[in-house]
Amino acid sequence: MPLTPFGRTVDAVLLKHQQAAAAPSPMLSPVSKWDALRELAAARKAYGLNDRDLSVLQALISFLPGTDVDPQPGVTVVHPSNRTICERLNGMPNSTMRRHMAKLVAAGILIRRDSPNGKRYVRRSQGERVAYGFDLSPLARRYAEFSDAAEAERALASRIKQLRETVSLMRRDLLNLALLGAAEDPELSIWDQFQDLAHLTARDLRRKLGLTDLADIQASLSTALEETKRQLETLFAEKPGTSDAQIEHHYQNSKKDSFESEQAVKPAHAPHTESQEDTGYAEKPSEQGPVSHETRPQPPKAPDPSGPNLPLRLILSACGEIQSYADGAIRHWPDLLRAADTVRPMMGISSAVWEETKTVMGAAEAATVVAAMLERFPDIRSPSGYLRHLNAKAVSGTFTSAPMVMALARKAAA
């Protein structure tokens, strides 16, 4: 085993770097010592270094005059004493400093150049400068290597950040879809499993995860989302909202809202309009009985929460753009209706078409449709014509807003 002049053994790693330093090196340009330190700090994990090791290296670099490190061995040698180094490290213990120094030497960042008496100093002999201490030339010779390793670490960090954001969005979409499925078919136990998976993923994301861990979580969430979409598509295919009972119930609610609105403004209508509305309303079975024309009902009440047959939270998750047009947070159906009333003229929907929509669909369903249209507004050439077409489908009992909202939810989860 090779020995230093003072009997200290030299491990294989140190011997390799000393032999490389003694060999003739290609012509390299000096490198800024701070740039080298910055690149090495970014790539420290690749060399098994930590922040304390780099603090010791920074203290050593500060003893080097100028701003550049020469790649030629023996030119950039610093020779501070241990006491001086510890003072510059804000009082770090000598034993701790020597341990970090040994890690830097083992990683090939520094090269020890021992003097005959074990001291660190510089002397001139026959016009030649000879320095004993720590050689910083590997910082310049290996600068390209440090830069490549730093770039790889930055790319890895970027991939981890992007994958973490993707997993977070997938977790949120899985939870919202599972809540929708539980509301539509609570008998199916798979919704509880998906909700548990979403909550466990949120707990895992509190930790600092690597690329492999995040990829595993993404794979499990992707599988769960595919299964959720399949279950929901099957559920809505079997329950499209067009059965006789659902159509009749939805139609009665819509006409009820319409009748109350008509009654509130009855003096403004012609007698023929009143008679036609009363006759149309009487054709449907109702538990309220005949309505007296002399009675003036109260202003229309808030929309029925069960109108759209979808949870309000899912609608807001899939149609988040409507939030920008609300006075505050949308927490209830009347808040959604007020936001729809605000954005409707901006979308080019005429007042006549809007009143017809609320009459045919019901206020809550109409507000949901406007929120869904707002998400696809650039693709709709004529909002009033499109809404009139939906009104015709609603009158025939072949329209519900659930497929629109679910399509937006699937698009967000994709």
PDB file of N, CA, C and O in Angstrom, residues 303 308 312 315-316 319 321-328 330 332-351 353-355 357-358 361-374 383 387:
ATOM      1  N   PRO A 303     -83.971  28.017  -7.201  1.00  0.00           N
ATOM      2  CA  PRO A 303     -84.077  26.789  -7.996  1.00  0.00           C
ATOM      3  C   PRO A 303     -83.939  25.548  -7.147  1.00  0.00           C
ATOM      4  O   PRO A 303     -83.255  25.543  -6.120  1.00  0.00           O
ATOM      5  N   PRO A 308     -80.649  19.585 -11.829  1.00  0.00           N
ATOM      6  CA  PRO A 308     -79.722  18.988 -12.792  1.00  0.00           C
ATOM      7  C   PRO A 308     -79.364  17.540 -12.527  1.00  0.00           C
ATOM      8  O   PRO A 308     -78.657  16.950 -13.339  1.00  0.00           O
ATOM      9  N   LEU A 312     -73.586  19.760  -7.082  1.00  0.00           N
ATOM     10  CA  LEU A 312     -73.095  21.089  -7.440  1.00  0.00           C
ATOM     11  C   LEU A 312     -71.575  21.123  -7.436  1.00  0.00           C
ATOM     12  O   LEU A 312     -70.951  21.796  -8.270  1.00  0.00           O
ATOM     13  N   ILE A 315     -70.273  19.862 -10.727  1.00  0.00           N
ATOM     14  CA  ILE A 315     -70.500  20.836 -11.803  1.00  0.00           C
ATOM     15  C   ILE A 315     -69.459  21.938 -11.741  1.00  0.00           C
ATOM     16  O   ILE A 315     -68.880  22.332 -12.760  1.00  0.00           O
ATOM     17  N   LEU A 316     -69.171  22.440 -10.550  1.00  0.00           N
ATOM     18  CA  LEU A 316     -68.180  23.514 -10.421  1.00  0.00           C
ATOM     19  C   LEU A 316     -66.778  23.002 -10.722  1.00  0.00           C
ATOM     20  O   LEU A 316     -65.925  23.749 -11.205  1.00  0.00           O
ATOM     21  N   CYS A 319     -66.817  22.729 -14.568  1.00  0.00           N
ATOM     22  CA  CYS A 319     -67.114  24.025 -15.214  1.00  0.00           C
ATOM     23  C   CYS A 319     -66.599  25.148 -14.316  1.00  0.00           C
ATOM     24  O   CYS A 319     -67.382  25.931 -13.783  1.00  0.00           O
ATOM     25  N   GLU A 321     -64.917  27.790 -15.044  1.00  0.00           N
ATOM     26  CA  GLU A 321     -64.842  29.141 -15.605  1.00  0.00           C
ATOM     27  C   GLU A 321     -65.954  30.040 -15.073  1.00  0.00           C
ATOM     28  O   GLU A 321     -65.793  31.255 -14.971  1.00  0.00           O
ATOM     29  N   ILE A 322     -67.097  29.456 -14.701  1.00  0.00           N
ATOM     30  CA  ILE A 322     -68.233  30.247 -14.223  1.00  0.00           C
ATOM     31  C   ILE A 322     -67.910  30.946 -12.909  1.00  0.00           C
ATOM     32  O   ILE A 322     -68.520  31.964 -12.556  1.00  0.00           O
ATOM     33  N   GLN A 323     -66.921  30.426 -12.174  1.00  0.00           N
ATOM     34  CA  GLN A 323     -66.541  31.043 -10.897  1.00  0.00           C
ATOM     35  C   GLN A 323     -66.055  32.475 -11.086  1.00  0.00           C
ATOM     36  O   GLN A 323     -66.194  33.308 -10.198  1.00  0.00           O
ATOM     37  N   SER A 324     -65.471  32.770 -12.250  1.00  0.00           N
ATOM     38  CA  SER A 324     -64.915  34.102 -12.486  1.00  0.00           C
ATOM     39  C   SER A 324     -65.994  35.166 -12.603  1.00  0.00           C
ATOM     40  O   SER A 324     -65.700  36.355 -12.478  1.00  0.00           O
ATOM     41  N   TYR A 325     -67.232  34.761 -12.834  1.00  0.00           N
ATOM     42  CA  TYR A 325     -68.306  35.726 -13.040  1.00  0.00           C
ATOM     43  C   TYR A 325     -69.252  35.797 -11.852  1.00  0.00           C
ATOM     44  O   TYR A 325     -70.313  36.419 -11.950  1.00  0.00           O
ATOM     45  N   ALA A 326     -68.892  35.179 -10.753  1.00  0.00           N
ATOM     46  CA  ALA A 326     -69.712  35.221  -9.535  1.00  0.00           C
ATOM     47  C   ALA A 326     -69.208  36.323  -8.613  1.00  0.00           C
ATOM     48  O   ALA A 326     -68.026  36.686  -8.621  1.00  0.00           O
ATOM     49  N   ASP A 327     -70.126  36.875  -7.823  1.00  0.00           N
ATOM     50  CA  ASP A 327     -69.744  37.918  -6.871  1.00  0.00           C
ATOM     51  C   ASP A 327     -68.810  37.374  -5.797  1.00  0.00           C
ATOM     52  O   ASP A 327     -67.930  38.071  -5.313  1.00  0.00           O
ATOM     53  N   GLY A 328     -68.992  36.139  -5.418  1.00  0.00           N
ATOM     54  CA  GLY A 328     -68.143  35.493  -4.420  1.00  0.00           C
ATOM     55  C   GLY A 328     -68.057  34.011  -4.743  1.00  0.00           C
ATOM     56  O   GLY A 328     -68.235  33.592  -5.888  1.00  0.00           O
ATOM     57  N   ILE A 330     -69.196  30.296  -5.160  1.00  0.00           N
ATOM     58  CA  ILE A 330     -70.470  29.639  -5.477  1.00  0.00           C
ATOM     59  C   ILE A 330     -70.617  28.440  -4.556  1.00  0.00           C
ATOM     60  O   ILE A 330     -69.899  27.451  -4.682  1.00  0.00           O
ATOM     61  N   HIS A 332     -74.084  27.549  -3.403  1.00  0.00           N
ATOM     62  CA  HIS A 332     -75.452  27.049  -3.502  1.00  0.00           C
ATOM     63  C   HIS A 332     -75.967  27.309  -4.920  1.00  0.00           C
ATOM     64  O   HIS A 332     -75.393  28.078  -5.689  1.00  0.00           O
ATOM     65  N   TRP A 333     -77.093  26.667  -5.230  1.00  0.00           N
ATOM     66  CA  TRP A 333     -77.671  26.808  -6.560  1.00  0.00           C
ATOM     67  C   TRP A 333     -78.046  28.252  -6.904  1.00  0.00           C
ATOM     68  O   TRP A 333     -77.844  28.670  -8.053  1.00  0.00           O
ATOM     69  N   PRO A 334     -78.621  29.028  -5.994  1.00  0.00           N
ATOM     70  CA  PRO A 334     -78.901  30.428  -6.359  1.00  0.00           C
ATOM     71  C   PRO A 334     -77.643  31.201  -6.749  1.00  0.00           C
ATOM     72  O   PRO A 334     -77.715  32.087  -7.609  1.00  0.00           O
ATOM     73  N   ASP A 335     -76.501  30.872  -6.150  1.00  0.00           N
ATOM     74  CA  ASP A 335     -75.250  31.536  -6.539  1.00  0.00           C
ATOM     75  C   ASP A 335     -74.899  31.199  -7.989  1.00  0.00           C
ATOM     76  O   ASP A 335     -74.459  32.074  -8.750  1.00  0.00           O
ATOM     77  N   LEU A 336     -75.098  29.929  -8.373  1.00  0.00           N
ATOM     78  CA  LEU A 336     -74.812  29.538  -9.751  1.00  0.00           C
ATOM     79  C   LEU A 336     -75.760  30.229 -10.722  1.00  0.00           C
ATOM     80  O   LEU A 336     -75.359  30.657 -11.811  1.00  0.00           O
ATOM     81  N   LEU A 337     -77.033  30.364 -10.340  1.00  0.00           N
ATOM     82  CA  LEU A 337     -78.007  31.010 -11.218  1.00  0.00           C
ATOM     83  C   LEU A 337     -77.664  32.493 -11.407  1.00  0.00           C
ATOM     84  O   LEU A 337     -77.754  33.026 -12.522  1.00  0.00           O
ATOM     85  N   ARG A 338     -77.232  33.163 -10.332  1.00  0.00           N
ATOM     86  CA  ARG A 338     -76.859  34.575 -10.463  1.00  0.00           C
ATOM     87  C   ARG A 338     -75.634  34.735 -11.362  1.00  0.00           C
ATOM     88  O   ARG A 338     -75.561  35.673 -12.158  1.00  0.00           O
ATOM     89  N   ALA A 339     -74.682  33.834 -11.238  1.00  0.00           N
ATOM     90  CA  ALA A 339     -73.513  33.903 -12.115  1.00  0.00           C
ATOM     91  C   ALA A 339     -73.905  33.666 -13.570  1.00  0.00           C
ATOM     92  O   ALA A 339     -73.381  34.319 -14.485  1.00  0.00           O
ATOM     93  N   ALA A 340     -74.837  32.727 -13.804  1.00  0.00           N
ATOM     94  CA  ALA A 340     -75.291  32.484 -15.171  1.00  0.00           C
ATOM     95  C   ALA A 340     -76.039  33.691 -15.726  1.00  0.00           C
ATOM     96  O   ALA A 340     -75.897  34.039 -16.903  1.00  0.00           O
ATOM     97  N   ASP A 341     -76.847  34.355 -14.893  1.00  0.00           N
ATOM     98  CA  ASP A 341     -77.520  35.579 -15.337  1.00  0.00           C
ATOM     99  C   ASP A 341     -76.522  36.663 -15.706  1.00  0.00           C
ATOM    100  O   ASP A 341     -76.772  37.475 -16.604  1.00  0.00           O
ATOM    101  N   THR A 342     -75.381  36.686 -15.015  1.00  0.00           N
ATOM    102  CA  THR A 342     -74.365  37.708 -15.300  1.00  0.00           C
ATOM    103  C   THR A 342     -73.631  37.431 -16.600  1.00  0.00           C
ATOM    104  O   THR A 342     -73.401  38.334 -17.420  1.00  0.00           O
ATOM    105  N   VAL A 343     -73.278  36.177 -16.833  1.00  0.00           N
ATOM    106  CA  VAL A 343     -72.441  35.853 -17.994  1.00  0.00           C
ATOM    107  C   VAL A 343     -73.266  35.652 -19.258  1.00  0.00           C
ATOM    108  O   VAL A 343     -72.743  35.744 -20.369  1.00  0.00           O
ATOM    109  N   ARG A 344     -74.569  35.404 -19.112  1.00  0.00           N
ATOM    110  CA  ARG A 344     -75.413  35.116 -20.267  1.00  0.00           C
ATOM    111  C   ARG A 344     -75.363  36.200 -21.337  1.00  0.00           C
ATOM    112  O   ARG A 344     -75.129  35.899 -22.518  1.00  0.00           O
ATOM    113  N   PRO A 345     -75.555  37.499 -21.016  1.00  0.00           N
ATOM    114  CA  PRO A 345     -75.482  38.495 -22.094  1.00  0.00           C
ATOM    115  C   PRO A 345     -74.088  38.626 -22.699  1.00  0.00           C
ATOM    116  O   PRO A 345     -73.949  38.965 -23.877  1.00  0.00           O
ATOM    117  N   MET A 346     -73.036  38.353 -21.922  1.00  0.00           N
ATOM    118  CA  MET A 346     -71.679  38.416 -22.467  1.00  0.00           C
ATOM    119  C   MET A 346     -71.443  37.318 -23.502  1.00  0.00           C
ATOM    120  O   MET A 346     -70.622  37.479 -24.405  1.00  0.00           O
ATOM    121  N   MET A 347     -72.159  36.205 -23.365  1.00  0.00           N
ATOM    122  CA  MET A 347     -72.017  35.109 -24.312  1.00  0.00           C
ATOM    123  C   MET A 347     -72.855  35.313 -25.563  1.00  0.00           C
ATOM    124  O   MET A 347     -72.747  34.528 -26.509  1.00  0.00           O
ATOM    125  N   GLY A 348     -73.709  36.336 -25.590  1.00  0.00           N
ATOM    126  CA  GLY A 348     -74.553  36.581 -26.749  1.00  0.00           C
ATOM    127  C   GLY A 348     -75.858  35.832 -26.717  1.00  0.00           C
ATOM    128  O   GLY A 348     -76.496  35.667 -27.769  1.00  0.00           O
ATOM    129  N   ILE A 349     -76.297  35.381 -25.543  1.00  0.00           N
ATOM    130  CA  ILE A 349     -77.574  34.685 -25.408  1.00  0.00           C
ATOM    131  C   ILE A 349     -78.647  35.727 -25.141  1.00  0.00           C
ATOM    132  O   ILE A 349     -78.558  36.497 -24.172  1.00  0.00           O
ATOM    133  N   SER A 350     -79.652  35.770 -25.992  1.00  0.00           N
ATOM    134  CA  SER A 350     -80.691  36.779 -25.867  1.00  0.00           C
ATOM    135  C   SER A 350     -81.571  36.516 -24.649  1.00  0.00           C
ATOM    136  O   SER A 350     -81.648  35.382 -24.147  1.00  0.00           O
ATOM    137  N   SER A 351     -82.241  37.564 -24.209  1.00  0.00           N
ATOM    138  CA  SER A 351     -83.117  37.429 -23.033  1.00  0.00           C
ATOM    139  C   SER A 351     -84.265  36.476 -23.309  1.00  0.00           C
ATOM    140  O   SER A 351     -84.667  35.699 -22.429  1.00  0.00           O
ATOM    141  N   VAL A 353     -84.370  33.858 -25.362  1.00  0.00           N
ATOM    142  CA  VAL A 353     -83.905  32.464 -25.330  1.00  0.00           C
ATOM    143  C   VAL A 353     -83.601  32.041 -23.907  1.00  0.00           C
ATOM    144  O   VAL A 353     -83.875  30.899 -23.500  1.00  0.00           O
ATOM    145  N   TRP A 354     -83.025  32.940 -23.112  1.00  0.00           N
ATOM    146  CA  TRP A 354     -82.696  32.601 -21.719  1.00  0.00           C
ATOM    147  C   TRP A 354     -83.947  32.334 -20.898  1.00  0.00           C
ATOM    148  O   TRP A 354     -84.005  31.380 -20.135  1.00  0.00           O
ATOM    149  N   GLU A 355     -84.982  33.169 -21.070  1.00  0.00           N
ATOM    150  CA  GLU A 355     -86.227  32.940 -20.338  1.00  0.00           C
ATOM    151  C   GLU A 355     -86.889  31.647 -20.804  1.00  0.00           C
ATOM    152  O   GLU A 355     -87.452  30.904 -20.000  1.00  0.00           O
ATOM    153  N   THR A 357     -85.302  29.040 -21.881  1.00  0.00           N
ATOM    154  CA  THR A 357     -84.508  27.934 -21.329  1.00  0.00           C
ATOM    155  C   THR A 357     -84.887  27.669 -19.886  1.00  0.00           C
ATOM    156  O   THR A 357     -85.048  26.515 -19.470  1.00  0.00           O
ATOM    157  N   LYS A 358     -85.010  28.723 -19.099  1.00  0.00           N
ATOM    158  CA  LYS A 358     -85.404  28.534 -17.699  1.00  0.00           C
ATOM    159  C   LYS A 358     -86.813  27.972 -17.594  1.00  0.00           C
ATOM    160  O   LYS A 358     -87.127  27.224 -16.664  1.00  0.00           O
ATOM    161  N   MET A 361     -86.321  24.048 -19.078  1.00  0.00           N
ATOM    162  CA  MET A 361     -85.411  23.176 -18.331  1.00  0.00           C
ATOM    163  C   MET A 361     -85.518  23.328 -16.821  1.00  0.00           C
ATOM    164  O   MET A 361     -85.180  22.415 -16.080  1.00  0.00           O
ATOM    165  N   GLY A 362     -85.913  24.491 -16.364  1.00  0.00           N
ATOM    166  CA  GLY A 362     -85.791  24.794 -14.952  1.00  0.00           C
ATOM    167  C   GLY A 362     -84.565  25.662 -14.721  1.00  0.00           C
ATOM    168  O   GLY A 362     -83.586  25.600 -15.476  1.00  0.00           O
ATOM    169  N   ALA A 363     -84.619  26.490 -13.690  1.00  0.00           N
ATOM    170  CA  ALA A 363     -83.556  27.473 -13.489  1.00  0.00           C
ATOM    171  C   ALA A 363     -82.207  26.820 -13.210  1.00  0.00           C
ATOM    172  O   ALA A 363     -81.178  27.214 -13.762  1.00  0.00           O
ATOM    173  N   ALA A 364     -82.192  25.789 -12.376  1.00  0.00           N
ATOM    174  CA  ALA A 364     -80.916  25.153 -12.011  1.00  0.00           C
ATOM    175  C   ALA A 364     -80.295  24.438 -13.204  1.00  0.00           C
ATOM    176  O   ALA A 364     -79.091  24.526 -13.451  1.00  0.00           O
ATOM    177  N   GLU A 365     -81.137  23.727 -13.974  1.00  0.00           N
ATOM    178  CA  GLU A 365     -80.626  23.036 -15.155  1.00  0.00           C
ATOM    179  C   GLU A 365     -80.120  24.035 -16.197  1.00  0.00           C
ATOM    180  O   GLU A 365     -79.087  23.827 -16.841  1.00  0.00           O
ATOM    181  N   ALA A 366     -80.848  25.145 -16.365  1.00  0.00           N
ATOM    182  CA  ALA A 366     -80.421  26.162 -17.324  1.00  0.00           C
ATOM    183  C   ALA A 366     -79.087  26.762 -16.928  1.00  0.00           C
ATOM    184  O   ALA A 366     -78.203  26.986 -17.768  1.00  0.00           O
ATOM    185  N   ALA A 367     -78.892  27.042 -15.633  1.00  0.00           N
ATOM    186  CA  ALA A 367     -77.617  27.591 -15.170  1.00  0.00           C
ATOM    187  C   ALA A 367     -76.483  26.598 -15.398  1.00  0.00           C
ATOM    188  O   ALA A 367     -75.366  26.981 -15.763  1.00  0.00           O
ATOM    189  N   THR A 368     -76.755  25.309 -15.206  1.00  0.00           N
ATOM    190  CA  THR A 368     -75.735  24.290 -15.445  1.00  0.00           C
ATOM    191  C   THR A 368     -75.346  24.235 -16.923  1.00  0.00           C
ATOM    192  O   THR A 368     -74.162  24.122 -17.271  1.00  0.00           O
ATOM    193  N   VAL A 369     -76.333  24.339 -17.806  1.00  0.00           N
ATOM    194  CA  VAL A 369     -76.050  24.303 -19.243  1.00  0.00           C
ATOM    195  C   VAL A 369     -75.203  25.510 -19.652  1.00  0.00           C
ATOM    196  O   VAL A 369     -74.251  25.384 -20.436  1.00  0.00           O
ATOM    197  N   VAL A 370     -75.526  26.697 -19.118  1.00  0.00           N
ATOM    198  CA  VAL A 370     -74.744  27.891 -19.454  1.00  0.00           C
ATOM    199  C   VAL A 370     -73.311  27.747 -18.959  1.00  0.00           C
ATOM    200  O   VAL A 370     -72.350  28.119 -19.645  1.00  0.00           O
ATOM    201  N   ALA A 371     -73.128  27.184 -17.755  1.00  0.00           N
ATOM    202  CA  ALA A 371     -71.776  26.973 -17.232  1.00  0.00           C
ATOM    203  C   ALA A 371     -70.996  26.001 -18.117  1.00  0.00           C
ATOM    204  O   ALA A 371     -69.797  26.200 -18.377  1.00  0.00           O
ATOM    205  N   ALA A 372     -71.665  24.946 -18.611  1.00  0.00           N
ATOM    206  CA  ALA A 372     -70.988  23.997 -19.503  1.00  0.00           C
ATOM    207  C   ALA A 372     -70.682  24.638 -20.857  1.00  0.00           C
ATOM    208  O   ALA A 372     -69.621  24.402 -21.439  1.00  0.00           O
ATOM    209  N   MET A 373     -71.606  25.458 -21.370  1.00  0.00           N
ATOM    210  CA  MET A 373     -71.343  26.149 -22.634  1.00  0.00           C
ATOM    211  C   MET A 373     -70.181  27.119 -22.516  1.00  0.00           C
ATOM    212  O   MET A 373     -69.420  27.311 -23.466  1.00  0.00           O
ATOM    213  N   LEU A 374     -70.029  27.741 -21.348  1.00  0.00           N
ATOM    214  CA  LEU A 374     -68.937  28.688 -21.141  1.00  0.00           C
ATOM    215  C   LEU A 374     -67.579  28.005 -21.263  1.00  0.00           C
ATOM    216  O   LEU A 374     -66.608  28.605 -21.738  1.00  0.00           O
ATOM    217  N   PRO A 383     -74.346  30.878 -29.710  1.00  0.00           N
ATOM    218  CA  PRO A 383     -74.841  30.391 -28.413  1.00  0.00           C
ATOM    219  C   PRO A 383     -76.360  30.389 -28.306  1.00  0.00           C
ATOM    220  O   PRO A 383     -76.958  29.445 -27.774  1.00  0.00           O
ATOM    221  N   LEU A 387     -78.504  27.015 -27.760  1.00  0.00           N
ATOM    222  CA  LEU A 387     -79.364  26.859 -26.586  1.00  0.00           C
ATOM    223  C   LEU A 387     -80.808  26.604 -27.004  1.00  0.00           C
ATOM    224  O   LEU A 387     -81.529  25.837 -26.354  1.00  0.00           O
TER     225      LEU A 387
END
